[in-house]
Amino acid sequence: MTTDTPVAAPGGWRTFLTLWASQSLSLLATNVAWFAITIYFTTVVYTADSQRAQLALMVGALGLLTSLPQIVLAPFAGSFTDRYSRRTIMLSCDALSAVVSLLITLMIWSGSLNVPLLLLGVVLGRVAAVFHESAFEASYAMLLPDHQLARASGMMQTTYSAGAIAAPALAALIIALPKHLSSGLWGLKSGTALVMALDTLSFVVAALVLFMLVIPSPQERPRPGAKTDFWADFKLGWHYVSRRRPLLLLLLTLTTINFATAGVNLYETLLARFTLDADIAQRGMNFETGYALMTTVTGVGTLGGGLIVSAWGGLKRRRIYGLLGPLLIQALAVMVMGLSRSLPLTCAALLVFGLAFPIAGSHSAAIWMSQVPREFQGRVFSVRMVVGRSSIPISMVMFSVLSTRFAPGPVVAVLGVGAVAVMLWSLLSPQVRRVEDKLYLDELAARAS
């Protein structure tokens, strides 16, 4: 087979900006839809205090269904990303997401949507998102030189945070729109169907923009008649990481920290519903207002962090400190969330958590993109995704089950303490700190071979 590895595409920054803008629109619409679904479960399906266990399990099920496809399908997504057109993969995923969103829209409109169908739609949407994310992330290095990778990642983090800020208000506005129109809106009693329709439209726009762009791919072209061996591809990615001990230790560190911090959306929901409920009520708010405030504050923090790293561009050397430092701050913030019984203090912790999140994420992405050859990034990143995110569904299930028997606050606090301990160890580890020494990594790999 042959390998074609361009350094960076001509006009790559302009292409990235166009791609970033269209995907940002789609992500915003999806965030609005996700917030509407969360509100549906907490205010329509499980409203009584006696239903705390059911709500906790349902929130855990939603978290599991959004994270599990990333782990199961990542090896296939990584192999496809390296072997086939990344543009075609993203186009196909946007098309599938549009179809799923359209079907949910029609079911809501007709009144035939139920919880199992909604969960099925979540699964299908996440399947498309896994392949899309793999192709999209690996496209950064094809379009941009190394020194712009952290900035590009920071811009995507800004997009995620901006969506989190705008989603609660937009969802509430759109859902309530039919009730405020004297003539109604096409017979709708709720604007939930309108939310999903706009989500559908955003995927269509993203696909149309992609259709007009050129996204290079370092394709390995299999011999005629040869079949793709996904397991062999995954093993290649695993061997690349495991033979470079600093990379492996970094991956295990990220896996552990994900166990404690990746469930912040779950923490927000259950802390607002059961731990902070008295303080929220004392301040004259209901659950929806308190929950929206918490998610908005988190979004403001991530927006600020994303803007900082987008303008700054991140560290050019010793990026490992730009990753481990913010991760330690996030772990401390999680610990405070669990100990807090005050809405302002919890919001302050969420603000700090959000601020650190894009700074850590952009440096992590830059480290991996600069250390892994472009033609292997899909397969290596699939290993990174499988291992790094394998702890997320386990954490969500554990947190949901424990929250049926214990108050959510102490559970969150214990997770935060564990994360702080892991991050202190990582900062003191000489091997983790050498993760950017490419000559050293390649020397280790040569010895292992």
Coordinates of C-alpha atoms in Angstrom, one line a residue:
M1 CA 0.0 0.0 0.0
T2 CA 1.1 3.6 -0.5
T3 CA 0.9 6.5 1.9
D4 CA 0.5 10.1 1.0
T5 CA 1.3 12.6 3.8
P6 CA 1.1 16.3 2.9
V7 CA 2.4 18.8 5.4
A8 CA -0.4 21.3 5.3
A9 CA -3.0 22.3 2.7
P10 CA -2.6 25.6 0.8
G11 CA -5.2 28.0 2.1
G12 CA -5.7 25.6 5.0
W13 CA -6.5 28.3 7.6
R14 CA -9.2 29.7 5.4
T15 CA -10.7 26.2 4.8
F16 CA -10.5 25.5 8.6
L17 CA -12.3 28.8 9.4
T18 CA -15.1 27.9 7.0
L19 CA -15.4 24.4 8.3
W20 CA -15.3 25.7 11.9
A21 CA -18.1 28.2 11.3
S22 CA -20.5 25.6 9.8
Q23 CA -19.7 23.0 12.4
S24 CA -20.2 25.6 15.1
L25 CA -23.7 26.3 13.9
S26 CA -24.5 22.6 13.9
L27 CA -23.0 22.1 17.4
L28 CA -25.1 25.1 18.7
A29 CA -28.3 23.6 17.4
T30 CA -27.4 20.2 18.9
N31 CA -26.7 21.7 22.3
V32 CA -30.1 23.4 22.2
A33 CA -31.8 20.1 21.3
W34 CA -29.9 18.2 24.1
F35 CA -30.9 20.8 26.7
A36 CA -34.5 20.5 25.6
I37 CA -34.3 16.7 26.1
T38 CA -32.8 17.0 29.5
I39 CA -35.5 19.4 30.6
Y40 CA -38.1 17.0 29.2
F41 CA -36.9 14.2 31.5
T42 CA -36.6 16.3 34.7
T43 CA -39.8 18.3 34.4
V44 CA -42.2 16.0 32.5
V45 CA -41.3 12.4 33.0
Y46 CA -39.7 12.3 36.5
T47 CA -41.1 15.3 38.5
A48 CA -41.7 13.9 42.0
D49 CA -39.1 13.7 44.8
S50 CA -39.9 10.0 45.1
Q51 CA -38.6 9.5 41.6
R52 CA -35.0 10.5 42.5
A53 CA -33.8 7.0 41.8
Q54 CA -35.5 6.8 38.4
L55 CA -34.2 10.2 37.4
A56 CA -30.7 9.3 38.5
L57 CA -30.8 6.1 36.5
M58 CA -32.2 7.8 33.4
V59 CA -29.6 10.6 33.6
G60 CA -27.0 7.8 33.8
A61 CA -28.5 6.0 30.9
L62 CA -28.4 9.1 28.8
G63 CA -24.8 9.6 29.7
L64 CA -24.0 6.0 29.0
L65 CA -25.7 6.1 25.6
T66 CA -23.8 9.2 24.6
S67 CA -20.4 7.9 25.7
L68 CA -20.5 4.1 25.0
P69 CA -20.6 4.5 21.1
Q70 CA -17.3 6.4 21.3
I71 CA -15.6 3.5 23.0
V72 CA -17.2 0.7 20.9
L73 CA -16.9 2.3 17.5
A74 CA -13.6 4.3 17.9
P75 CA -11.4 1.6 16.3
F76 CA -13.6 1.4 13.3
A77 CA -13.8 5.2 13.0
G78 CA -10.1 5.6 13.3
S79 CA -9.4 3.0 10.6
F80 CA -11.9 4.6 8.3
T81 CA -10.4 8.0 9.0
D82 CA -6.9 6.9 7.9
R83 CA -8.0 4.8 4.9
Y84 CA -10.8 6.8 3.3
S85 CA -11.7 10.4 2.5
R86 CA -12.2 12.4 5.7
R87 CA -14.5 14.8 3.8
T88 CA -16.8 12.0 2.6
I89 CA -16.9 10.6 6.2
M90 CA -18.0 13.9 7.6
L91 CA -20.5 14.4 4.8
S92 CA -22.1 11.0 5.4
C93 CA -22.3 11.6 9.2
D94 CA -23.9 15.0 8.8
A95 CA -26.5 13.4 6.4
L96 CA -27.2 10.6 8.9
S97 CA -27.6 13.0 11.8
A98 CA -30.0 15.2 9.7
V99 CA -32.2 12.1 9.0
V100 CA -32.3 11.1 12.6
S101 CA -33.1 14.6 13.8
L102 CA -35.8 14.9 11.1
L103 CA -37.4 11.6 12.2
I104 CA -37.5 12.7 15.8
T105 CA -39.0 16.0 14.7
L106 CA -41.8 14.2 12.9
M107 CA -42.5 11.9 15.8
I108 CA -42.7 14.9 18.2
W109 CA -44.9 16.7 15.8
S110 CA -47.3 13.8 15.5
G111 CA -47.3 13.0 19.2
S112 CA -45.9 9.5 18.7
L113 CA -42.5 10.0 20.4
N114 CA -41.8 7.9 23.5
V115 CA -38.7 7.4 25.7
P116 CA -37.4 4.3 23.9
L117 CA -37.6 6.0 20.5
L118 CA -35.9 9.1 21.9
L119 CA -33.1 7.0 23.4
L120 CA -32.7 5.2 20.0
G121 CA -32.4 8.5 18.3
V122 CA -29.7 9.5 20.8
V123 CA -27.7 6.3 20.0
L124 CA -27.9 6.8 16.2
G125 CA -26.9 10.4 16.6
R126 CA -23.9 9.5 18.7
V127 CA -22.8 6.8 16.2
A128 CA -22.7 9.4 13.5
A129 CA -20.9 11.8 15.8
V130 CA -18.1 9.3 16.6
F131 CA -17.1 8.9 12.9
H132 CA -17.5 12.6 12.3
E133 CA -15.3 13.5 15.3
S134 CA -12.6 11.1 14.2
A135 CA -12.4 12.5 10.7
F136 CA -12.8 16.1 11.9
E137 CA -10.0 16.0 14.5
A138 CA -7.6 14.2 12.2
S139 CA -8.3 16.9 9.5
Y140 CA -6.7 19.7 11.7
A141 CA -3.2 18.5 11.0
M142 CA -3.9 18.1 7.3
L143 CA -5.0 21.7 7.0
L144 CA -2.8 23.5 9.5
P145 CA 0.9 23.7 10.5
D146 CA 1.9 22.5 14.0
H147 CA 2.1 25.9 15.5
Q148 CA -1.6 26.6 14.7
L149 CA -3.0 23.3 16.1
A150 CA -3.5 24.5 19.7
R151 CA -5.3 27.7 18.4
A152 CA -7.6 25.6 16.2
S153 CA -8.4 23.3 19.1
G154 CA -9.0 26.3 21.3
M155 CA -11.5 27.7 18.7
M156 CA -13.4 24.4 18.8
Q157 CA -13.5 24.5 22.6
T158 CA -14.9 28.1 22.3
T159 CA -17.6 26.7 20.1
Y160 CA -18.5 24.0 22.6
S161 CA -18.7 26.6 25.4
A162 CA -20.6 29.2 23.4
G163 CA -23.2 26.5 22.6
A164 CA -23.5 25.6 26.3
I165 CA -24.1 29.3 27.2
A166 CA -26.7 29.9 24.5
A167 CA -28.5 26.6 24.7
P168 CA -30.5 27.0 27.8
A169 CA -32.0 30.4 26.8
L170 CA -32.5 29.4 23.2
A171 CA -34.2 26.1 24.2
A172 CA -36.5 27.9 26.6
L173 CA -37.4 30.6 24.1
I174 CA -38.1 28.1 21.2
I175 CA -40.0 25.6 23.4
A176 CA -42.3 28.4 24.7
L177 CA -42.7 30.1 21.3
P178 CA -46.0 28.4 20.2
K179 CA -47.7 29.2 23.5
H180 CA -47.0 33.0 23.1
L181 CA -48.4 33.2 19.5
S182 CA -52.1 33.9 19.5
S183 CA -52.6 31.9 16.3
G184 CA -50.3 29.1 17.4
L185 CA -47.5 27.7 15.3
W186 CA -48.6 25.1 12.8
G187 CA -50.7 23.4 15.5
L188 CA -47.8 22.9 17.9
K189 CA -48.5 22.9 21.6
S190 CA -44.7 22.9 22.4
G191 CA -41.7 24.2 20.5
T192 CA -39.8 21.0 21.1
A193 CA -40.5 19.8 17.6
L194 CA -39.3 23.2 16.3
V195 CA -36.0 22.8 18.3
M196 CA -35.4 19.4 16.5
A197 CA -36.3 20.9 13.1
L198 CA -33.7 23.6 13.5
D199 CA -31.2 20.9 14.5
T200 CA -32.0 19.1 11.3
L201 CA -31.5 22.3 9.3
S202 CA -28.1 22.9 10.9
F203 CA -26.9 19.4 9.8
V204 CA -28.0 20.1 6.2
V205 CA -26.1 23.4 6.2
A206 CA -23.0 21.8 7.6
A207 CA -23.2 19.1 4.9
L208 CA -23.6 21.7 2.1
V209 CA -20.6 23.6 3.3
L210 CA -18.5 20.4 3.4
F211 CA -19.6 19.6 -0.1
M212 CA -17.9 22.8 -1.3
L213 CA -14.6 22.4 0.6
V214 CA -11.5 20.4 -0.2
I215 CA -10.2 18.4 2.8
P216 CA -7.0 16.4 2.1
S217 CA -6.6 12.9 3.5
P218 CA -3.4 10.9 3.9
Q219 CA -5.0 7.7 2.5
E220 CA -3.5 4.3 2.7
R221 CA -4.8 2.6 -0.4
P222 CA -5.2 -1.1 0.2
R223 CA -4.3 -3.5 -2.6
P224 CA -7.2 -4.4 -4.9
G225 CA -9.4 -6.9 -3.3
A226 CA -7.8 -6.5 0.1
K227 CA -10.1 -6.3 3.1
T228 CA -9.7 -3.7 5.9
D229 CA -8.5 -5.4 9.1
F230 CA -9.9 -3.2 11.9
W231 CA -8.3 -5.2 14.6
A232 CA -4.9 -5.0 13.0
D233 CA -5.4 -1.3 12.6
F234 CA -6.3 -0.9 16.3
K235 CA -3.3 -3.0 17.3
L236 CA -1.1 -0.7 15.2
G237 CA -2.4 2.3 17.1
W238 CA -2.0 0.5 20.4
H239 CA 1.6 -0.5 19.7
Y240 CA 2.4 3.1 18.7
V241 CA 1.2 4.3 22.1
S242 CA 2.4 1.4 24.3
R243 CA 5.9 1.4 23.0
R244 CA 6.3 5.1 24.0
R245 CA 5.9 5.0 27.7
P246 CA 5.4 8.7 28.3
L247 CA 2.5 8.7 25.9
L248 CA 1.0 5.6 27.6
L249 CA 1.3 7.2 31.0
L250 CA -0.3 10.4 29.8
L251 CA -3.1 8.4 28.3
L252 CA -3.7 6.5 31.6
T253 CA -3.6 9.8 33.4
L254 CA -6.3 11.2 31.1
T255 CA -8.4 8.1 31.5
T256 CA -8.3 8.5 35.3
I257 CA -9.1 12.2 35.3
N258 CA -12.0 11.5 32.9
F259 CA -13.4 9.1 35.4
A260 CA -13.8 11.9 37.9
T261 CA -14.5 15.0 35.7
A262 CA -16.3 13.9 32.5
G263 CA -19.7 13.5 34.3
V264 CA -20.0 17.2 35.1
N265 CA -23.3 17.4 33.2
L266 CA -24.7 14.7 35.4
Y267 CA -23.3 16.4 38.5
E268 CA -25.1 19.6 37.5
T269 CA -28.4 17.9 37.0
L270 CA -28.5 15.9 40.3
L271 CA -26.8 18.5 42.4
A272 CA -29.3 21.1 41.3
R273 CA -32.2 18.7 41.8
F274 CA -31.3 17.1 45.2
T275 CA -28.3 18.8 46.9
L276 CA -28.8 22.5 46.1
D277 CA -32.6 22.4 46.0
A278 CA -33.1 24.1 49.3
D279 CA -30.6 26.9 48.5
I280 CA -32.1 27.3 45.1
A281 CA -35.6 27.6 46.5
Q282 CA -34.5 30.0 49.2
R283 CA -33.2 32.3 46.5
G284 CA -36.6 32.3 44.8
M285 CA -35.7 30.0 41.9
N286 CA -37.1 26.8 40.6
F287 CA -35.1 23.8 39.4
E288 CA -35.1 24.9 35.7
T289 CA -33.7 28.3 36.6
G290 CA -31.1 27.0 39.0
Y291 CA -30.0 24.3 36.5
A292 CA -29.9 26.7 33.6
L293 CA -27.8 29.1 35.7
M294 CA -25.3 26.3 36.5
T295 CA -25.0 25.2 32.9
T296 CA -24.7 28.8 31.7
V297 CA -21.9 29.5 34.2
T298 CA -20.0 26.4 33.1
G299 CA -20.4 27.6 29.5
V300 CA -19.2 31.1 30.3
G301 CA -16.1 29.6 31.9
T302 CA -15.3 27.4 28.9
L303 CA -16.0 30.3 26.5
G304 CA -13.5 32.4 28.4
G305 CA -10.9 29.7 28.4
G306 CA -11.5 29.0 24.7
L307 CA -11.1 32.7 23.9
I308 CA -7.9 32.9 25.9
V309 CA -6.3 29.9 24.2
S310 CA -7.6 31.0 20.8
A311 CA -6.0 34.4 21.1
W312 CA -2.9 33.2 22.9
G313 CA -2.3 30.1 20.8
G314 CA -1.2 28.0 23.8
L315 CA 2.3 27.1 24.9
K316 CA 4.7 26.4 22.0
R317 CA 7.1 24.4 24.3
R318 CA 6.5 22.4 27.4
R319 CA 2.8 22.0 26.5
I320 CA 2.5 19.3 29.1
Y321 CA 2.3 22.0 31.8
G322 CA -0.5 23.6 29.8
L323 CA -2.4 20.3 30.1
L324 CA -1.6 19.0 33.7
G325 CA -1.9 22.4 35.4
P326 CA -5.5 23.1 34.2
L327 CA -6.4 19.4 34.9
L328 CA -5.4 19.8 38.5
I329 CA -7.5 23.0 38.7
Q330 CA -10.5 21.0 37.3
A331 CA -10.0 18.3 39.9
L332 CA -10.0 20.8 42.7
A333 CA -13.2 22.4 41.3
V334 CA -14.9 19.0 41.2
M335 CA -14.0 18.5 44.9
V336 CA -15.5 21.9 45.8
M337 CA -18.7 21.1 43.8
G338 CA -19.2 18.0 45.9
L339 CA -18.6 19.8 49.2
S340 CA -20.7 22.9 48.4
R341 CA -24.3 23.4 49.6
S342 CA -24.4 26.9 48.2
L343 CA -25.5 27.7 44.6
P344 CA -23.0 30.7 44.3
L345 CA -20.1 28.5 45.5
T346 CA -21.1 25.7 43.2
C347 CA -21.4 28.1 40.3
A348 CA -17.9 29.6 41.1
A349 CA -16.5 26.0 41.0
L350 CA -18.2 25.4 37.7
L351 CA -16.8 28.7 36.3
V352 CA -13.3 27.7 37.2
F353 CA -13.8 24.2 35.9
G354 CA -15.1 25.6 32.6
L355 CA -12.2 28.1 32.3
A356 CA -9.6 25.3 32.7
F357 CA -11.3 22.8 30.4
P358 CA -10.4 24.3 26.9
I359 CA -6.9 25.2 28.0
A360 CA -6.3 21.6 29.0
G361 CA -8.0 20.2 25.9
S362 CA -6.2 22.4 23.4
H363 CA -2.8 21.5 24.8
S364 CA -3.7 17.8 24.9
A365 CA -4.8 17.9 21.3
A366 CA -1.6 19.8 20.3
I367 CA 0.6 17.2 22.0
W368 CA -1.0 14.2 20.4
M369 CA -1.2 15.8 16.9
S370 CA 2.4 16.9 17.0
Q371 CA 3.7 13.5 18.2
V372 CA 1.7 11.2 15.9
P373 CA 2.4 11.0 12.2
R374 CA -0.5 12.3 10.1
E375 CA -1.0 9.0 8.3
F376 CA -1.5 7.2 11.6
Q377 CA -3.6 9.7 13.5
G378 CA -6.9 8.1 12.9
R379 CA -5.8 4.8 14.3
V380 CA -3.7 6.2 17.2
F381 CA -6.5 8.6 18.1
S382 CA -9.0 5.8 18.1
V383 CA -6.8 4.1 20.8
R384 CA -6.7 7.4 22.6
M385 CA -10.5 7.6 22.5
V386 CA -11.2 4.0 23.5
V387 CA -8.8 4.0 26.4
G388 CA -9.2 7.6 27.5
R389 CA -13.0 7.5 27.4
S390 CA -13.5 3.9 28.6
S391 CA -13.7 5.2 32.2
I392 CA -16.5 7.7 31.4
P393 CA -19.5 5.2 31.1
I394 CA -18.2 3.3 34.1
S395 CA -18.1 6.6 36.1
M396 CA -21.6 7.6 34.9
V397 CA -23.1 4.2 35.8
M398 CA -21.4 4.2 39.2
F399 CA -22.3 7.8 40.0
S400 CA -26.0 7.2 39.0
V401 CA -26.2 4.0 41.1
L402 CA -24.5 5.5 44.1
S403 CA -26.8 8.6 43.8
T404 CA -29.9 6.3 44.2
R405 CA -28.6 5.5 47.7
F406 CA -26.5 8.5 48.8
A407 CA -26.6 12.2 48.4
P408 CA -24.8 13.2 45.1
G409 CA -22.6 15.8 46.9
P410 CA -20.4 13.4 48.8
V411 CA -20.0 11.1 45.8
V412 CA -18.8 14.0 43.7
A413 CA -16.4 15.2 46.5
V414 CA -14.7 11.7 46.7
L415 CA -14.2 11.7 42.9
G416 CA -12.6 15.1 43.1
V417 CA -10.2 14.1 45.9
G418 CA -9.1 11.1 43.8
A419 CA -8.6 13.2 40.7
V420 CA -6.4 15.7 42.7
A421 CA -4.2 12.8 43.9
V422 CA -3.7 11.5 40.3
M423 CA -2.8 15.0 39.0
L424 CA -0.3 15.6 41.7
W425 CA 1.4 12.3 40.8
S426 CA 1.4 13.2 37.1
L427 CA 3.0 16.6 37.7
L428 CA 5.8 14.9 39.7
S429 CA 6.4 12.0 37.2
P430 CA 9.6 12.5 35.1
Q431 CA 8.2 10.2 32.4
V432 CA 5.0 12.1 31.9
R433 CA 6.9 15.3 31.6
R434 CA 9.0 13.9 28.7
V435 CA 6.0 13.2 26.5
E436 CA 7.0 15.9 24.1
D437 CA 10.6 14.6 23.6
K438 CA 10.0 13.0 20.2
L439 CA 13.5 11.6 19.8
Y440 CA 13.2 9.9 23.2
L441 CA 9.8 8.5 22.3
D442 CA 11.1 7.1 19.0
E443 CA 14.1 5.7 20.8
L444 CA 11.8 3.8 23.2
A445 CA 9.7 2.5 20.3
A446 CA 12.8 1.3 18.5
R447 CA 14.0 -0.6 21.6
A448 CA 10.6 -2.2 22.1
S449 CA 10.5 -3.3 18.5

